Amino acid sequence: MTDQNQPVPISREEALELLKSYVHQDNLIKHCLATEAIMRSLAKRFGEDPDKWGIAGLLHDLDYEETYESPAEHGKKTAEILKEKGFPQDMIDAILAHNAEALGIERKTRFDFAITCSECITGLITATTLVYPDKKLKSVKPKSITKRMKEKGFARSVNRDLIRLCEKIDIPLPDFAVISLEAMREIDEELGL
Ligand SMILES: [Fe+2]
């Protein structure tokens, strides 16, 4: 079986349990759920396995609480944990790729680029939502997100260059904002937005 066809070895429910056993900050769990939602949507668009892309999104920050003081380690522990559980290499590679700059590796596949731009745009969308009077995703216009992209002082910690990697998978930024916003809206209650 080639790596591309190898399925996720655990259920989505087990993946969420795994996430919660390592990640305790509520906002970080929400960030992971939002990343999952966007990745599922992108997988469908590209004819990829939504579980594979979704669960990679869900688990990409599994070791964050252990590694936040050493960015060059972020992702490596997750890779070890998932390897041990028999996860396919392309999922592990994509998870490592979201932190490519700090790890000194290169993004190669569509999966690698997709997980990176997806996890980054969640921060911009959340910050954009929180300045709306009702703080609700349903009120947010996609144009607000692209406008906030250009405001460097807004949500400074969100890396715009990494969001723009959506263009590497042939999705123009305005389209990516729509896709991501719609995906997050589908789980607005879970996200509390
Ligand atoms: Fe993340």
mmCIF file of N, CA, C and O in Angstrom, residues 133-183:
data_model
loop_
_atom_site.group_PDB
_atom_site.id
_atom_site.type_symbol
_atom_site.label_atom_id
_atom_site.label_comp_id
_atom_site.label_asym_id
_atom_site.label_seq_id
_atom_site.Cartn_x
_atom_site.Cartn_y
_atom_site.Cartn_z
ATOM 1 N N PRO A 133 -19.184 43.430 16.695
ATOM 2 C CA PRO A 133 -19.971 43.685 17.912
ATOM 3 C C PRO A 133 -20.515 42.400 18.556
ATOM 4 O O PRO A 133 -20.464 42.247 19.773
ATOM 5 N N ASP A 134 -21.020 41.468 17.742
ATOM 6 C CA ASP A 134 -21.593 40.251 18.341
ATOM 7 C C ASP A 134 -20.579 39.112 18.479
ATOM 8 O O ASP A 134 -20.897 38.047 18.996
ATOM 9 N N LYS A 135 -19.347 39.334 17.964
ATOM 10 C CA LYS A 135 -18.278 38.314 18.057
ATOM 11 C C LYS A 135 -18.715 36.960 17.498
ATOM 12 O O LYS A 135 -18.392 35.902 18.051
ATOM 13 N N LYS A 136 -19.462 37.001 16.395
ATOM 14 C CA LYS A 136 -19.981 35.764 15.805
ATOM 15 C C LYS A 136 -19.453 35.555 14.387
ATOM 16 O O LYS A 136 -19.475 36.485 13.565
ATOM 17 N N LEU A 137 -19.058 34.329 14.101
ATOM 18 C CA LEU A 137 -18.562 33.997 12.751
ATOM 19 C C LEU A 137 -19.607 34.284 11.684
ATOM 20 O O LEU A 137 -19.275 34.676 10.568
ATOM 21 N N LYS A 138 -20.873 34.081 12.039
ATOM 22 C CA LYS A 138 -21.910 34.282 11.026
ATOM 23 C C LYS A 138 -22.001 35.742 10.573
ATOM 24 O O LYS A 138 -22.513 36.019 9.488
ATOM 25 N N SER A 139 -21.496 36.664 11.366
ATOM 26 C CA SER A 139 -21.549 38.084 10.989
ATOM 27 C C SER A 139 -20.341 38.516 10.149
ATOM 28 O O SER A 139 -20.362 39.574 9.524
ATOM 29 N N VAL A 140 -19.306 37.711 10.153
ATOM 30 C CA VAL A 140 -18.044 38.125 9.511
ATOM 31 C C VAL A 140 -18.148 38.048 7.989
ATOM 32 O O VAL A 140 -18.644 37.068 7.428
ATOM 33 N N LYS A 141 -17.688 39.113 7.355
ATOM 34 C CA LYS A 141 -17.646 39.109 5.891
ATOM 35 C C LYS A 141 -16.242 38.684 5.449
ATOM 36 O O LYS A 141 -15.254 39.135 6.027
ATOM 37 N N PRO A 142 -16.182 37.842 4.420
ATOM 38 C CA PRO A 142 -14.856 37.405 3.939
ATOM 39 C C PRO A 142 -13.923 38.580 3.649
ATOM 40 O O PRO A 142 -12.725 38.506 3.885
ATOM 41 N N LYS A 143 -14.511 39.689 3.167
ATOM 42 C CA LYS A 143 -13.683 40.858 2.847
ATOM 43 C C LYS A 143 -12.992 41.446 4.069
ATOM 44 O O LYS A 143 -11.910 42.030 3.963
ATOM 45 N N SER A 144 -13.615 41.304 5.236
ATOM 46 C CA SER A 144 -12.971 41.808 6.465
ATOM 47 C C SER A 144 -11.683 41.052 6.708
ATOM 48 O O SER A 144 -10.706 41.603 7.202
ATOM 49 N N ILE A 145 -11.702 39.755 6.363
ATOM 50 C CA ILE A 145 -10.515 38.926 6.610
ATOM 51 C C ILE A 145 -9.380 39.369 5.676
ATOM 52 O O ILE A 145 -8.245 39.554 6.119
ATOM 53 N N THR A 146 -9.700 39.565 4.416
ATOM 54 C CA THR A 146 -8.632 39.977 3.481
ATOM 55 C C THR A 146 -8.145 41.394 3.814
ATOM 56 O O THR A 146 -6.973 41.709 3.656
ATOM 57 N N LYS A 147 -9.047 42.231 4.322
ATOM 58 C CA LYS A 147 -8.638 43.577 4.724
ATOM 59 C C LYS A 147 -7.678 43.505 5.923
ATOM 60 O O LYS A 147 -6.639 44.158 5.945
ATOM 61 N N ARG A 148 -8.020 42.669 6.881
ATOM 62 C CA ARG A 148 -7.168 42.514 8.067
ATOM 63 C C ARG A 148 -5.804 41.898 7.726
ATOM 64 O O ARG A 148 -4.818 42.107 8.430
ATOM 65 N N MET A 149 -5.777 41.140 6.647
ATOM 66 C CA MET A 149 -4.506 40.564 6.168
ATOM 67 C C MET A 149 -3.469 41.656 5.965
ATOM 68 O O MET A 149 -2.289 41.480 6.214
ATOM 69 N N LYS A 150 -3.950 42.791 5.447
ATOM 70 C CA LYS A 150 -3.031 43.875 5.076
ATOM 71 C C LYS A 150 -2.657 44.761 6.250
ATOM 72 O O LYS A 150 -1.720 45.546 6.159
ATOM 73 N N GLU A 151 -3.400 44.655 7.347
ATOM 74 C CA GLU A 151 -3.108 45.493 8.516
ATOM 75 C C GLU A 151 -2.088 44.798 9.406
ATOM 76 O O GLU A 151 -2.431 43.927 10.199
ATOM 77 N N LYS A 152 -0.861 45.234 9.252
ATOM 78 C CA LYS A 152 0.223 44.536 9.976
ATOM 79 C C LYS A 152 0.085 44.597 11.486
ATOM 80 O O LYS A 152 0.482 43.685 12.202
ATOM 81 N N GLY A 153 -0.501 45.712 11.967
ATOM 82 C CA GLY A 153 -0.636 45.881 13.413
ATOM 83 C C GLY A 153 -1.731 45.025 14.024
ATOM 84 O O GLY A 153 -1.798 44.846 15.232
ATOM 85 N N PHE A 154 -2.600 44.487 13.164
ATOM 86 C CA PHE A 154 -3.728 43.692 13.655
ATOM 87 C C PHE A 154 -3.318 42.225 13.792
ATOM 88 O O PHE A 154 -2.739 41.653 12.858
ATOM 89 N N ALA A 155 -3.615 41.628 14.928
ATOM 90 C CA ALA A 155 -3.254 40.228 15.183
ATOM 91 C C ALA A 155 -1.824 39.950 14.686
ATOM 92 O O ALA A 155 -1.593 39.115 13.813
ATOM 93 N N ARG A 156 -0.908 40.699 15.281
ATOM 94 C CA ARG A 156 0.506 40.660 14.866
ATOM 95 C C ARG A 156 1.128 39.273 14.821
ATOM 96 O O ARG A 156 2.015 39.005 14.020
ATOM 97 N N SER A 157 0.680 38.403 15.726
ATOM 98 C CA SER A 157 1.332 37.089 15.804
ATOM 99 C C SER A 157 0.942 36.173 14.635
ATOM 100 O O SER A 157 1.538 35.113 14.446
ATOM 101 N N VAL A 158 -0.045 36.589 13.861
ATOM 102 C CA VAL A 158 -0.478 35.746 12.735
ATOM 103 C C VAL A 158 0.436 35.997 11.531
ATOM 104 O O VAL A 158 0.539 37.124 11.043
ATOM 105 N N ASN A 159 1.076 34.960 11.078
ATOM 106 C CA ASN A 159 2.039 35.079 9.979
ATOM 107 C C ASN A 159 1.334 35.129 8.619
ATOM 108 O O ASN A 159 0.815 34.137 8.127
ATOM 109 N N ARG A 160 1.311 36.325 8.053
ATOM 110 C CA ARG A 160 0.609 36.527 6.764
ATOM 111 C C ARG A 160 1.264 35.746 5.622
ATOM 112 O O ARG A 160 0.579 35.281 4.711
ATOM 113 N N ASP A 161 2.579 35.662 5.655
ATOM 114 C CA ASP A 161 3.277 34.940 4.571
ATOM 115 C C ASP A 161 2.823 33.490 4.511
ATOM 116 O O ASP A 161 2.686 32.907 3.439
ATOM 117 N N LEU A 162 2.597 32.911 5.696
ATOM 118 C CA LEU A 162 2.180 31.502 5.721
ATOM 119 C C LEU A 162 0.735 31.350 5.259
ATOM 120 O O LEU A 162 0.381 30.359 4.618
ATOM 121 N N ILE A 163 -0.093 32.326 5.553
ATOM 122 C CA ILE A 163 -1.478 32.274 5.032
ATOM 123 C C ILE A 163 -1.444 32.340 3.508
ATOM 124 O O ILE A 163 -2.160 31.609 2.819
ATOM 125 N N ARG A 164 -0.559 33.196 2.988
ATOM 126 C CA ARG A 164 -0.480 33.364 1.520
ATOM 127 C C ARG A 164 -0.004 32.110 0.784
ATOM 128 O O ARG A 164 -0.087 32.036 -0.439
ATOM 129 N N LEU A 165 0.468 31.138 1.531
ATOM 130 C CA LEU A 165 0.863 29.872 0.885
ATOM 131 C C LEU A 165 -0.331 29.170 0.232
ATOM 132 O O LEU A 165 -0.154 28.235 -0.538
ATOM 133 N N CYS A 166 -1.543 29.631 0.527
ATOM 134 C CA CYS A 166 -2.721 29.067 -0.162
ATOM 135 C C CYS A 166 -2.549 29.184 -1.674
ATOM 136 O O CYS A 166 -3.074 28.365 -2.432
ATOM 137 N N GLU A 167 -1.820 30.206 -2.092
ATOM 138 C CA GLU A 167 -1.607 30.385 -3.536
ATOM 139 C C GLU A 167 -0.770 29.249 -4.135
ATOM 140 O O GLU A 167 -0.883 28.953 -5.316
ATOM 141 N N LYS A 168 0.041 28.634 -3.290
ATOM 142 C CA LYS A 168 0.858 27.497 -3.757
ATOM 143 C C LYS A 168 -0.006 26.275 -4.073
ATOM 144 O O LYS A 168 0.447 25.341 -4.731
ATOM 145 N N ILE A 169 -1.209 26.252 -3.491
ATOM 146 C CA ILE A 169 -2.113 25.143 -3.832
ATOM 147 C C ILE A 169 -3.246 25.671 -4.724
ATOM 148 O O ILE A 169 -4.364 25.136 -4.730
ATOM 149 N N ASP A 170 -2.926 26.759 -5.417
ATOM 150 C CA ASP A 170 -3.834 27.322 -6.427
ATOM 151 C C ASP A 170 -5.168 27.809 -5.884
ATOM 152 O O ASP A 170 -6.193 27.711 -6.572
ATOM 153 N N ILE A 171 -5.144 28.298 -4.665
ATOM 154 C CA ILE A 171 -6.358 28.931 -4.143
ATOM 155 C C ILE A 171 -6.017 30.402 -3.864
ATOM 156 O O ILE A 171 -5.211 30.699 -2.982
ATOM 157 N N PRO A 172 -6.612 31.319 -4.652
ATOM 158 C CA PRO A 172 -6.346 32.736 -4.388
ATOM 159 C C PRO A 172 -6.821 33.118 -2.974
ATOM 160 O O PRO A 172 -7.782 32.531 -2.462
ATOM 161 N N LEU A 173 -6.150 34.090 -2.380
ATOM 162 C CA LEU A 173 -6.458 34.458 -0.996
ATOM 163 C C LEU A 173 -7.947 34.756 -0.742
ATOM 164 O O LEU A 173 -8.505 34.266 0.249
ATOM 165 N N PRO A 174 -8.620 35.538 -1.613
ATOM 166 C CA PRO A 174 -10.044 35.817 -1.322
ATOM 167 C C PRO A 174 -10.874 34.527 -1.269
ATOM 168 O O PRO A 174 -11.763 34.402 -0.416
ATOM 169 N N ASP A 175 -10.568 33.571 -2.120
ATOM 170 C CA ASP A 175 -11.286 32.288 -2.100
ATOM 171 C C ASP A 175 -10.947 31.508 -0.826
ATOM 172 O O ASP A 175 -11.809 30.879 -0.216
ATOM 173 N N PHE A 176 -9.691 31.566 -0.454
ATOM 174 C CA PHE A 176 -9.272 30.838 0.740
ATOM 175 C C PHE A 176 -9.957 31.407 1.988
ATOM 176 O O PHE A 176 -10.337 30.666 2.895
ATOM 177 N N ALA A 177 -10.144 32.722 2.001
ATOM 178 C CA ALA A 177 -10.845 33.347 3.134
ATOM 179 C C ALA A 177 -12.290 32.838 3.201
ATOM 180 O O ALA A 177 -12.796 32.514 4.283
ATOM 181 N N VAL A 178 -12.937 32.723 2.049
ATOM 182 C CA VAL A 178 -14.328 32.235 2.014
ATOM 183 C C VAL A 178 -14.394 30.779 2.481
ATOM 184 O O VAL A 178 -15.202 30.421 3.352
ATOM 185 N N ILE A 179 -13.536 29.941 1.914
ATOM 186 C CA ILE A 179 -13.515 28.512 2.264
ATOM 187 C C ILE A 179 -13.302 28.334 3.771
ATOM 188 O O ILE A 179 -13.985 27.557 4.438
ATOM 189 N N SER A 180 -12.334 29.062 4.304
ATOM 190 C CA SER A 180 -11.960 28.902 5.715
ATOM 191 C C SER A 180 -13.058 29.404 6.638
ATOM 192 O O SER A 180 -13.391 28.769 7.644
ATOM 193 N N LEU A 181 -13.619 30.546 6.283
ATOM 194 C CA LEU A 181 -14.701 31.113 7.096
ATOM 195 C C LEU A 181 -15.898 30.160 7.110
ATOM 196 O O LEU A 181 -16.474 29.873 8.169
ATOM 197 N N GLU A 182 -16.262 29.647 5.948
ATOM 198 C CA GLU A 182 -17.406 28.721 5.881
ATOM 199 C C GLU A 182 -17.142 27.454 6.689
ATOM 200 O O GLU A 182 -18.028 26.953 7.372
ATOM 201 N N ALA A 183 -15.918 26.959 6.604
ATOM 202 C CA ALA A 183 -15.577 25.739 7.348
ATOM 203 C C ALA A 183 -15.667 25.987 8.857
ATOM 204 O O ALA A 183 -16.207 25.164 9.598
#
